[in-house]
mmCIF file of C-alpha atoms in Angstrom:
data_model
loop_
_atom_site.group_PDB
_atom_site.id
_atom_site.type_symbol
_atom_site.label_atom_id
_atom_site.label_comp_id
_atom_site.label_asym_id
_atom_site.label_seq_id
_atom_site.Cartn_x
_atom_site.Cartn_y
_atom_site.Cartn_z
ATOM 1 C CA MET M 278 138.345 46.613 40.866
ATOM 2 C CA LYS M 279 136.921 45.389 37.576
ATOM 3 C CA ALA M 280 138.684 42.394 35.980
ATOM 4 C CA ILE M 281 139.586 42.727 32.332
ATOM 5 C CA SER M 282 139.911 39.805 29.938
ATOM 6 C CA PHE M 283 142.357 40.108 27.081
ATOM 7 C CA VAL M 284 142.110 38.328 23.775
ATOM 8 C CA LEU M 285 144.998 37.377 21.519
ATOM 9 C CA LEU M 286 144.009 37.251 17.855
ATOM 10 C CA MET M 287 145.939 36.125 14.787
ATOM 11 C CA VAL M 288 145.066 36.416 11.130
ATOM 12 C CA CYS M 289 146.877 34.691 8.302
ATOM 13 C CA LEU M 290 146.447 36.117 4.841
ATOM 14 C CA LEU M 291 144.906 34.137 2.009
ATOM 15 C CA PRO M 292 145.424 34.465 -1.705
ATOM 16 C CA ALA M 293 143.060 37.043 -3.170
ATOM 17 C CA ASN M 294 141.455 34.678 -5.666
ATOM 18 C CA LEU M 295 139.739 32.192 -3.345
ATOM 19 C CA LEU M 296 136.223 32.440 -4.748
ATOM 20 C CA GLY M 297 135.130 29.621 -6.997
ATOM 21 C CA GLN M 298 137.991 27.259 -6.117
ATOM 22 C CA ALA M 299 137.505 23.863 -4.509
ATOM 23 C CA ASN M 300 141.064 23.670 -3.180
ATOM 24 C CA VAL M 301 143.295 26.611 -2.410
ATOM 25 C CA THR M 302 146.792 26.974 -1.050
ATOM 26 C CA GLN M 303 147.478 29.015 2.066
ATOM 27 C CA SER M 304 150.972 30.473 2.278
ATOM 28 C CA ILE M 305 152.277 30.696 5.851
ATOM 29 C CA PRO M 306 155.631 32.455 6.373
ATOM 30 C CA LEU M 307 157.426 30.974 9.381
ATOM 31 C CA ALA M 308 160.400 32.588 11.127
ATOM 32 C CA SER M 309 162.981 30.831 13.275
ATOM 33 C CA GLY M 310 161.548 30.462 16.761
ATOM 34 C CA TRP M 311 157.901 30.838 17.745
ATOM 35 C CA ASN M 312 155.194 31.709 15.183
ATOM 36 C CA LEU M 313 151.511 32.345 15.945
ATOM 37 C CA ILE M 314 149.423 31.070 13.024
ATOM 38 C CA ALA M 315 145.811 30.341 12.094
ATOM 39 C CA PHE M 316 144.584 28.005 9.388
ATOM 40 C CA GLN M 317 142.251 29.362 6.732
ATOM 41 C CA VAL M 318 141.852 26.100 4.811
ATOM 42 C CA ILE M 319 140.716 22.660 5.913
ATOM 43 C CA PRO M 320 143.260 20.022 4.802
ATOM 44 C CA SER M 321 141.893 16.731 3.455
ATOM 45 C CA ASP M 322 143.546 15.005 6.446
ATOM 46 C CA PRO M 323 143.422 17.384 9.460
ATOM 47 C CA SER M 324 145.500 15.167 11.756
ATOM 48 C CA PRO M 325 148.556 17.035 13.084
ATOM 49 C CA ALA M 326 150.912 14.362 11.677
ATOM 50 C CA ALA M 327 149.529 14.886 8.161
ATOM 51 C CA VAL M 328 149.248 18.680 8.400
ATOM 52 C CA PHE M 329 152.780 19.333 9.669
ATOM 53 C CA ALA M 330 154.454 16.687 7.423
ATOM 54 C CA PRO M 331 154.579 18.762 4.194
ATOM 55 C CA LEU M 332 156.718 21.572 5.605
ATOM 56 C CA PRO M 333 159.601 22.354 3.182
ATOM 57 C CA ASN M 334 162.155 20.753 5.510
ATOM 58 C CA PRO M 335 160.364 18.634 8.124
ATOM 59 C CA ASN M 336 163.480 18.655 10.342
ATOM 60 C CA ASP M 337 163.030 22.431 10.809
ATOM 61 C CA PHE M 338 159.653 21.863 12.504
ATOM 62 C CA VAL M 339 160.050 21.270 16.249
ATOM 63 C CA ALA M 340 156.570 21.469 17.785
ATOM 64 C CA ALA M 341 153.124 23.032 17.619
ATOM 65 C CA TRP M 342 150.970 24.022 20.596
ATOM 66 C CA THR M 343 147.387 25.183 20.933
ATOM 67 C CA PHE M 344 145.127 26.124 23.828
ATOM 68 C CA ASP M 345 141.586 24.828 24.231
ATOM 69 C CA ASN M 346 139.615 27.793 25.569
ATOM 70 C CA SER M 347 136.720 25.628 26.774
ATOM 71 C CA THR M 348 138.830 23.180 28.840
ATOM 72 C CA GLY M 349 141.735 25.465 29.733
ATOM 73 C CA HIS M 350 144.280 22.857 28.558
ATOM 74 C CA TRP M 351 147.303 23.155 26.281
ATOM 75 C CA THR M 352 147.828 20.433 23.671
ATOM 76 C CA CYS M 353 150.955 19.696 21.673
ATOM 77 C CA TYR M 354 152.190 17.930 18.566
ATOM 78 C CA ALA M 355 155.954 17.440 18.308
ATOM 79 C CA ARG M 356 158.024 16.117 15.420
ATOM 80 C CA PRO M 357 158.230 12.320 15.744
ATOM 81 C CA GLY M 358 161.567 11.011 16.947
ATOM 82 C CA THR M 359 162.443 14.098 19.018
ATOM 83 C CA ALA M 360 162.931 14.131 22.781
ATOM 84 C CA GLU M 361 159.989 16.513 23.093
ATOM 85 C CA GLY M 362 157.778 14.188 21.059
ATOM 86 C CA ALA M 363 158.809 11.091 23.027
ATOM 87 C CA ASN M 364 158.767 12.529 26.548
ATOM 88 C CA ASN M 365 155.884 14.943 26.338
ATOM 89 C CA GLN M 366 153.349 14.654 29.166
ATOM 90 C CA ILE M 367 151.050 17.258 27.569
ATOM 91 C CA LEU M 368 147.780 16.171 25.965
ATOM 92 C CA PRO M 369 148.123 15.214 22.291
ATOM 93 C CA MET M 370 146.797 17.732 19.782
ATOM 94 C CA ALA M 371 143.370 17.120 18.251
ATOM 95 C CA PRO M 372 142.801 17.514 14.490
ATOM 96 C CA ILE M 373 143.560 20.974 13.079
ATOM 97 C CA ALA M 374 140.535 23.262 13.253
ATOM 98 C CA ILE M 375 139.488 26.566 11.727
ATOM 99 C CA GLY M 376 139.104 29.260 14.391
ATOM 100 C CA ARG M 377 141.919 27.939 16.551
ATOM 101 C CA ALA M 378 145.363 29.579 16.784
ATOM 102 C CA TYR M 379 148.592 27.580 16.922
ATOM 103 C CA TRP M 380 152.061 28.357 18.232
ATOM 104 C CA VAL M 381 154.572 26.691 15.881
ATOM 105 C CA TYR M 382 158.277 26.481 16.743
ATOM 106 C CA MET M 383 160.745 26.307 13.851
ATOM 107 C CA SER M 384 164.533 25.857 14.008
ATOM 108 C CA ASN M 385 164.908 27.654 10.626
ATOM 109 C CA PRO M 386 162.670 29.983 8.624
ATOM 110 C CA ALA M 387 160.399 28.516 5.953
ATOM 111 C CA THR M 388 157.402 29.347 3.807
ATOM 112 C CA TRP M 389 154.767 26.690 4.299
ATOM 113 C CA LEU M 390 152.243 26.010 1.544
ATOM 114 C CA LEU M 391 149.173 24.188 2.856
ATOM 115 C CA THR M 392 146.448 23.059 0.459
ATOM 116 C CA GLY M 393 142.862 22.563 1.541
ATOM 117 C CA THR M 394 139.289 23.729 1.184
ATOM 118 C CA PRO M 395 138.123 27.064 2.603
ATOM 119 C CA PRO M 396 135.228 26.518 5.005
ATOM 120 C CA ALA M 397 131.790 27.114 3.482
ATOM 121 C CA LEU M 398 130.695 28.785 6.701
ATOM 122 C CA VAL M 399 132.960 30.677 9.056
ATOM 123 C CA PRO M 400 132.578 29.081 12.497
ATOM 124 C CA ALA M 401 131.637 31.247 15.447
ATOM 125 C CA VAL M 402 134.462 32.034 17.855
ATOM 126 C CA GLN M 403 133.573 31.254 21.456
ATOM 127 C CA PHE M 404 135.224 33.353 24.173
ATOM 128 C CA THR M 405 135.553 32.256 27.784
ATOM 129 C CA PRO M 406 136.487 34.394 30.807
ATOM 130 C CA GLY M 407 140.236 35.038 30.986
ATOM 131 C CA TRP M 408 142.754 34.430 28.220
ATOM 132 C CA ASN M 409 141.594 33.090 24.869
ATOM 133 C CA LEU M 410 143.753 31.894 21.970
ATOM 134 C CA VAL M 411 141.840 32.104 18.690
ATOM 135 C CA GLY M 412 142.556 32.367 15.001
ATOM 136 C CA ILE M 413 140.237 34.664 13.115
ATOM 137 C CA PRO M 414 138.677 32.629 10.328
ATOM 138 C CA THR M 415 138.053 34.763 7.266
ATOM 139 C CA GLY M 416 136.335 32.222 5.024
ATOM 140 C CA THR M 417 136.246 32.943 1.306
ATOM 141 C CA GLY M 418 135.009 36.503 1.646
ATOM 142 C CA GLN M 419 136.610 39.603 3.023
ATOM 143 C CA LEU M 420 135.783 41.117 6.374
ATOM 144 C CA PRO M 421 133.370 44.050 5.987
ATOM 145 C CA GLU M 422 135.641 46.238 8.115
ATOM 146 C CA PRO M 423 138.961 45.948 9.969
ATOM 147 C CA VAL M 424 138.921 44.160 13.308
ATOM 148 C CA SER M 425 139.442 46.615 16.135
ATOM 149 C CA MET M 426 141.073 45.200 19.279
ATOM 150 C CA ALA M 427 139.491 48.038 21.294
ATOM 151 C CA ALA M 428 136.046 46.831 20.210
ATOM 152 C CA VAL M 429 136.802 43.277 21.321
ATOM 153 C CA MET M 430 137.981 44.180 24.824
#
C-alpha cells in the first residue's frame, strides 16, 4: 500500500498596497482558542518575546507553537509569568521566520497588527516525508495562480 504524505498550508492576507513600502503592517485576525497563522513580514526584532508583545491585550495571548519539519520537534513560546511558560519542557521557540506556520492560542479574540519588512525574496519551502507545517510566503507580489491542494499532494 502506498503511503501518502499530507501537507497543512496556511496563508495570511496582506494589504494590497505592499509594493514600494519599506515597512508594512500585517493584520492578523485571531479568534478565541487556536489560530493557525503565517507571517508575511519580518519584524525588526524577530524574537518571540518581541513579536508577541504588541498584541492588543497581551494577557489574551497564552502560547504559540511551531513544528520544525527538518528536526521533527515542536517548539513553544508562552506568555511570561504563566504556568505553561514556567513549567514548559518543550524546546524554546527560535526567532520568527517567513515560511513557517504557527499555532497561536488566545483566551479572547483580537486583531493583531504586526509591522515589518516584506522579504525581498520568497524563501523556498522544504518538505520532508510525513506531516509538514508551513506558512505560504507570498512576498510583495501576488501568486500567479491559486494554490491547489490536489497539486501539492
